[in-house]
XYZ file of N, CA and C in Angstrom:
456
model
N 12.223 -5.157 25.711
C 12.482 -6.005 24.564
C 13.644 -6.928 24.917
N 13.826 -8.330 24.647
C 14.649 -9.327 25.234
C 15.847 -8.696 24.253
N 17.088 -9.417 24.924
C 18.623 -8.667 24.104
C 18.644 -9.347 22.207
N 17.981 -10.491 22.049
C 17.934 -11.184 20.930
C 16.809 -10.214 19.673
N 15.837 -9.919 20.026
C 14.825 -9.326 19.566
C 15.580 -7.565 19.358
N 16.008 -7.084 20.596
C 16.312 -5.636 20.385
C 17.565 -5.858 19.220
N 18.652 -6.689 19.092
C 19.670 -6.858 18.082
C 18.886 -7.255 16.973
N 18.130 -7.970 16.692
C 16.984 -8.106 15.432
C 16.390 -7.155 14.870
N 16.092 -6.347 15.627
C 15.120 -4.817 15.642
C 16.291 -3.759 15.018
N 17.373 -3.763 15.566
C 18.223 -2.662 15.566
C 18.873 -2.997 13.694
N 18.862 -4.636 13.409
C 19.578 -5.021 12.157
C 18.503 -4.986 11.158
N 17.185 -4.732 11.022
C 16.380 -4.547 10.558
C 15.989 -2.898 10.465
N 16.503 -2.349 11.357
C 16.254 -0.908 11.424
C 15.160 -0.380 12.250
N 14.833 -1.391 12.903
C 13.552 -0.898 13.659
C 13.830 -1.009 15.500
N 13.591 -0.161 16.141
C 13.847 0.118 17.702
C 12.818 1.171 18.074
N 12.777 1.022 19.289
C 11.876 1.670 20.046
C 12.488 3.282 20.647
N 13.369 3.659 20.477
C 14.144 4.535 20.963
C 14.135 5.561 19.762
N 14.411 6.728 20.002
C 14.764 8.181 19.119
C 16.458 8.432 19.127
N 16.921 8.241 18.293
C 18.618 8.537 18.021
C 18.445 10.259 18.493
N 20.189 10.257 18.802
C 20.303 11.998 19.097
C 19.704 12.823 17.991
N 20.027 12.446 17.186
C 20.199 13.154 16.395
C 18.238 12.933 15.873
N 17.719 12.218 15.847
C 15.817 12.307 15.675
C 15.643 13.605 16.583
N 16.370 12.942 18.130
C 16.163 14.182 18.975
C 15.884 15.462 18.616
N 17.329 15.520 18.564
C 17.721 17.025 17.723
C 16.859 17.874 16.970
N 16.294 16.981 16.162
C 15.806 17.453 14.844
C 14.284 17.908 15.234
N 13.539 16.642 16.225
C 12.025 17.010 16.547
C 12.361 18.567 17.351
N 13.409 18.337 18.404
C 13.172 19.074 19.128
C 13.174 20.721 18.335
N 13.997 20.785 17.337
C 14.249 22.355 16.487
C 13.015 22.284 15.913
N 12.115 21.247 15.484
C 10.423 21.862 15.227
C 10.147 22.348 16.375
N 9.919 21.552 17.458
C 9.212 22.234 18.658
C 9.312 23.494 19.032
N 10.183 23.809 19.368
C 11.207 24.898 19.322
C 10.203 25.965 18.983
N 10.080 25.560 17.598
C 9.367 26.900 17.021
C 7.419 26.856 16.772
N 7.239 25.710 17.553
C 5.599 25.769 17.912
C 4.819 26.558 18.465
N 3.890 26.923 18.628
C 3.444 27.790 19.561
C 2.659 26.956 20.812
N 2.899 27.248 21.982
C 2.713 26.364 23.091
C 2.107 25.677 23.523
N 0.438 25.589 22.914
C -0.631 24.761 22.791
C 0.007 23.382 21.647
N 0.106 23.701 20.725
C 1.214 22.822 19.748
C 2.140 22.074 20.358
N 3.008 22.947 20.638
C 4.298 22.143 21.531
C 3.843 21.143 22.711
N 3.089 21.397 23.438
C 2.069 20.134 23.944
C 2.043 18.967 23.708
N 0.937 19.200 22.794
C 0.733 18.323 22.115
C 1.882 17.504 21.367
N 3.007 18.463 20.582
C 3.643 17.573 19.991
C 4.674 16.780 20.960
N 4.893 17.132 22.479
C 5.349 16.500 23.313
C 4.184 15.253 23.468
N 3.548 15.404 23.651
C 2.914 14.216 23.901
C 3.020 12.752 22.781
N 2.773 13.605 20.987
C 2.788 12.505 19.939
C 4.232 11.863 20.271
N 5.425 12.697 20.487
C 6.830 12.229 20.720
C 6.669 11.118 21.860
N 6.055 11.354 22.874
C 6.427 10.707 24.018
C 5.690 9.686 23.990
N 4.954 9.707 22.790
C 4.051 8.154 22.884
C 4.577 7.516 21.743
N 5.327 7.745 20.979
C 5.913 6.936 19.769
C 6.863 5.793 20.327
N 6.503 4.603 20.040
C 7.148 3.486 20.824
C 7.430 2.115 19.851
N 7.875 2.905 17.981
C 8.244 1.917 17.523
C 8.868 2.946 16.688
N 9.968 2.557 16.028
C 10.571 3.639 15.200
C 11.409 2.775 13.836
N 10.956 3.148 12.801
C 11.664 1.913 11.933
C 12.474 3.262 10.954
N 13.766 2.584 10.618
C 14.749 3.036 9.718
C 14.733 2.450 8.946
N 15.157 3.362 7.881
C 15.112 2.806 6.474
C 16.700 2.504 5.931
N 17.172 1.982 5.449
C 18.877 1.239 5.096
C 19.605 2.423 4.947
N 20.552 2.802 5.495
C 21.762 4.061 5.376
C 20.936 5.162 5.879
N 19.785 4.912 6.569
C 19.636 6.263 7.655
C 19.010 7.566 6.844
N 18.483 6.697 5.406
C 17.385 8.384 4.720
C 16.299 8.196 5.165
N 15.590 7.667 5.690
C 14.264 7.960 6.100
C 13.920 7.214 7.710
N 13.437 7.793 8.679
C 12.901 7.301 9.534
C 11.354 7.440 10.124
N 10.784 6.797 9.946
C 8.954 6.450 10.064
C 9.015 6.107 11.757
N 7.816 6.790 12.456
C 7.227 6.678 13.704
C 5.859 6.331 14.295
N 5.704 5.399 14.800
C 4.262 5.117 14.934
C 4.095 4.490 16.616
N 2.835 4.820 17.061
C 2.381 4.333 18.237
C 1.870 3.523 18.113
N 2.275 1.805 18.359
C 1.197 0.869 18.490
C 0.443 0.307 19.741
N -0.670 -0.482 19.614
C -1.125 -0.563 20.202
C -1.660 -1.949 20.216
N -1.667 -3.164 20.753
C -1.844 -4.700 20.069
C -1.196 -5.221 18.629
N -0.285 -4.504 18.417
C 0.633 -4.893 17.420
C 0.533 -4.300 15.743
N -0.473 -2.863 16.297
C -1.528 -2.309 15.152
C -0.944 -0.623 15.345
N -1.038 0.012 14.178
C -0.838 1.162 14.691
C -1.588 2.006 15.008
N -1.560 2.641 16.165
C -2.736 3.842 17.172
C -2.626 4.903 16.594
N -3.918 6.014 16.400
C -4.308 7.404 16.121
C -5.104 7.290 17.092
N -4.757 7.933 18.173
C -5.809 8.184 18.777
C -6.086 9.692 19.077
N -7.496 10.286 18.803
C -7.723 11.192 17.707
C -7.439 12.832 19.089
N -7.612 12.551 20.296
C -6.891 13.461 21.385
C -5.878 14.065 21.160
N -4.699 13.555 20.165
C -3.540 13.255 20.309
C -3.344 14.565 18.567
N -4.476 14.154 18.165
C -4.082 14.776 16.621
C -3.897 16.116 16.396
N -3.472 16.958 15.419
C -3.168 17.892 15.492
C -4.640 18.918 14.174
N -4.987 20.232 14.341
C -5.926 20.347 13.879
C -5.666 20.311 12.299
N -5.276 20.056 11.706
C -4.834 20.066 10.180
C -4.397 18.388 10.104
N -5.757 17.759 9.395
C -5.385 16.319 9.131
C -5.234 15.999 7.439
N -4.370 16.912 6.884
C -3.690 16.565 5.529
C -2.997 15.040 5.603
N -3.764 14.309 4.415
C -2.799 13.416 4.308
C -1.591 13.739 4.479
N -0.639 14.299 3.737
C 0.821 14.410 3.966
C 1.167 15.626 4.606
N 1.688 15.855 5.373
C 2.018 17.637 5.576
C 3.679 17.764 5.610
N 3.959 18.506 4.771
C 5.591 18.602 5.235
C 5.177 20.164 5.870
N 5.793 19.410 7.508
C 6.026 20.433 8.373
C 6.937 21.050 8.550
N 8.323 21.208 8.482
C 9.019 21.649 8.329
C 10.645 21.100 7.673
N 11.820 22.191 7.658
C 13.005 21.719 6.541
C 13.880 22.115 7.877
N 14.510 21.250 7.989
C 16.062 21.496 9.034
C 16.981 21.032 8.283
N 17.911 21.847 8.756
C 19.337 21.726 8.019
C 20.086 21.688 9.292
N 21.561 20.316 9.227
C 22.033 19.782 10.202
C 23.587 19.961 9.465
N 24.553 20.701 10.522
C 25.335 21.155 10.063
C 26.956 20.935 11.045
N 27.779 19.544 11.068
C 28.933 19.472 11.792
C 29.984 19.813 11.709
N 30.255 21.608 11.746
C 31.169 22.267 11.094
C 32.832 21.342 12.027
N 33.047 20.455 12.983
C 34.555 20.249 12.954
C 34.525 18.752 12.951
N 33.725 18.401 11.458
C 34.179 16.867 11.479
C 35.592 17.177 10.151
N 36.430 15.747 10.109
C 37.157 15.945 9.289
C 37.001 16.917 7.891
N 36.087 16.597 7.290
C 35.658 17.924 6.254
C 34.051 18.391 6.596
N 33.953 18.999 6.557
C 32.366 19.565 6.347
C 31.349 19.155 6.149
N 30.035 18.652 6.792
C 29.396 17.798 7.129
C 27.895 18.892 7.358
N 27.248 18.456 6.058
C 26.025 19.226 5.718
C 24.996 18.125 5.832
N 23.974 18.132 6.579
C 22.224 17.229 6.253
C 21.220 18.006 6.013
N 20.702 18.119 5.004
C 18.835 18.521 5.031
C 17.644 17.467 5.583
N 17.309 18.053 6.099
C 15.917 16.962 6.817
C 15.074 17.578 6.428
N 13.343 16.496 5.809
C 12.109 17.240 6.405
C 11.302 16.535 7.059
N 10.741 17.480 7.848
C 10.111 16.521 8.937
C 8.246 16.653 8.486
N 7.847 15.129 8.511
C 6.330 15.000 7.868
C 5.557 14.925 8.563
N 3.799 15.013 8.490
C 2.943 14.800 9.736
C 2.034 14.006 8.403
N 1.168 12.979 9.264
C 0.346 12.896 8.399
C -1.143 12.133 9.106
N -1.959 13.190 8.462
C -3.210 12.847 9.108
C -3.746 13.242 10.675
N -2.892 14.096 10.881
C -2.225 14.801 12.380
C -1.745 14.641 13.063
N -0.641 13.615 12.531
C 0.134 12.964 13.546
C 1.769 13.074 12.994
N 3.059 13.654 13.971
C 4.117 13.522 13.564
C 4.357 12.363 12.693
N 5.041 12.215 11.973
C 5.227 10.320 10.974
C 6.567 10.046 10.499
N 7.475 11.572 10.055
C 8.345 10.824 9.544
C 9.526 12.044 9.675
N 10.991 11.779 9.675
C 12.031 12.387 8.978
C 12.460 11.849 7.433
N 12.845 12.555 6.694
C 13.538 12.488 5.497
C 14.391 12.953 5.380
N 15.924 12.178 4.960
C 16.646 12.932 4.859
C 17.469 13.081 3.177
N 18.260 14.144 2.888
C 18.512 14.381 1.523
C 20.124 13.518 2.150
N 19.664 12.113 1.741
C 21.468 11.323 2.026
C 21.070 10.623 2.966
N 22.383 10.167 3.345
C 22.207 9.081 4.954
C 22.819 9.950 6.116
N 21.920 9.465 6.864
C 22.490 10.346 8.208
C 22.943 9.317 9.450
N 24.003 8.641 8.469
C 24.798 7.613 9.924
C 25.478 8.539 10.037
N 26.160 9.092 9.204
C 27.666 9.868 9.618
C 27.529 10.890 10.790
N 26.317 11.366 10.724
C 25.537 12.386 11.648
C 25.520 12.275 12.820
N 24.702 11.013 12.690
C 23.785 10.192 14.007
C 25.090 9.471 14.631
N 25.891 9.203 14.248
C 27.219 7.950 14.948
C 28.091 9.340 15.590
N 28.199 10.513 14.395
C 29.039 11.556 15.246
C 28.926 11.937 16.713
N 27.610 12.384 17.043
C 27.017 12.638 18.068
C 27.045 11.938 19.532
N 26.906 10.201 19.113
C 27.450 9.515 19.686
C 28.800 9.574 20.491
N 29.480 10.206 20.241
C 31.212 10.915 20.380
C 31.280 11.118 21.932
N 32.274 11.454 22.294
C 31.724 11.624 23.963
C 33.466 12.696 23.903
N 33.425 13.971 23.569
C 31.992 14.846 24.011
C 31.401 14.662 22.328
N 30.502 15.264 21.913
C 29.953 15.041 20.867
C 30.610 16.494 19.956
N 30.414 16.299 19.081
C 31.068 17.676 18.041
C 30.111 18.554 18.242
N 30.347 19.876 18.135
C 29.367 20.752 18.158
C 28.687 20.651 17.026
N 27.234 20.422 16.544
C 26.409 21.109 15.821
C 25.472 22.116 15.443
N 24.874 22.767 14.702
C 24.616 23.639 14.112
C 23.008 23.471 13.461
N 22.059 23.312 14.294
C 20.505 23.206 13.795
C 19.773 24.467 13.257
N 19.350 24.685 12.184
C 18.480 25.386 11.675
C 17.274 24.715 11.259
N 15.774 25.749 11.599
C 15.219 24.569 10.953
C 13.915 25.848 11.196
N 13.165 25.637 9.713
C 12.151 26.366 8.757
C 10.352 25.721 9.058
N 9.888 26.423 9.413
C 8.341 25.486 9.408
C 8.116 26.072 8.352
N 7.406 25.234 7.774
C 6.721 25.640 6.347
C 4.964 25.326 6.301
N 4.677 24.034 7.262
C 2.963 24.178 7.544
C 2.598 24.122 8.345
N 1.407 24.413 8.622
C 0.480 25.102 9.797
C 0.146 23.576 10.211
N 0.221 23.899 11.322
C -0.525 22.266 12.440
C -2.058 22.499 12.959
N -2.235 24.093 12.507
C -3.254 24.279 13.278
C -3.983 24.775 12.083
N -4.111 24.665 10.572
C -5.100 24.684 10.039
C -5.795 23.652 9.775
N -7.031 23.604 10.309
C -7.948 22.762 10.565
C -8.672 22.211 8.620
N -8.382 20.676 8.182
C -8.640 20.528 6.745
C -10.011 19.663 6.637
């Protein structure tokens, strides 16, 4: 992406890249996949190549395009194609920032495809912490609540 376009992208909220802290968060689903799953959901991750934010960092949407359109391509899907699925609840926790620094996330699939974080608040304070060099220690927990593999 030229330097004019990626600063356009980034002030609009939209980039091609996963913040630490997206990181973070996919990776504590994975985590708890079972290994045929985890696969796969390496793969939906590693093909997501547009990522748009929503203003103060509550919601971030993921999609693979493809000619400027967005791709499902159906290899890729997971066996439970619920319109919405909330897959799981993480809780993001920076016990030595100046005061106490709590996030809830949930992370969505939809139609069998990873799609979205939500978060309860904005998660700059989060996402910029991390950034830190060294970064603060955090504290990931994180709950699956639906099946990827019930087939709908």
């Amino acid at each position: 992406m030229p330097p004019l376009t990626e600063l356009l992208g980034k002030l609009l909220g939209r980039s091609r890249g996963l913040s630490g802290l997206e990181l973070r968060v996919l990776d504590a689903v994975r985590a708890l996949l079972p290994a045929p799953q985890a696969c796969q959901w390496d793969e939906q991750v590693r093909t997501i190549n547009k990522v748009q934010r929503l203003p103060d960092g509550v919601e971030v949407d993921f999609y693979r395009m493809k000619q400027g359109r967005p791709s499902f391509d159906e290899a890729l899907a997971f066996p439970n194609r619920e319109g919405e699925l909330l897959l799981a609840i993480v809780s993001i926790v920076l016990d030595q920032a100046p005061w106490p620094s709590e996030l809830a996330a949930r992370v969505w699939c939809t139609r069998g495809f990873l799609f979205s974080i939500e978060y309860d608040g904005s998660s700059k304070y989060v996402d910029e912490a991390l950034d830190m060099d060294p970064p603060p220690p955090l504290r990931i927990d994180c709950r699956l609540v639906g099946d990827l593999a019930a087939a709908r």
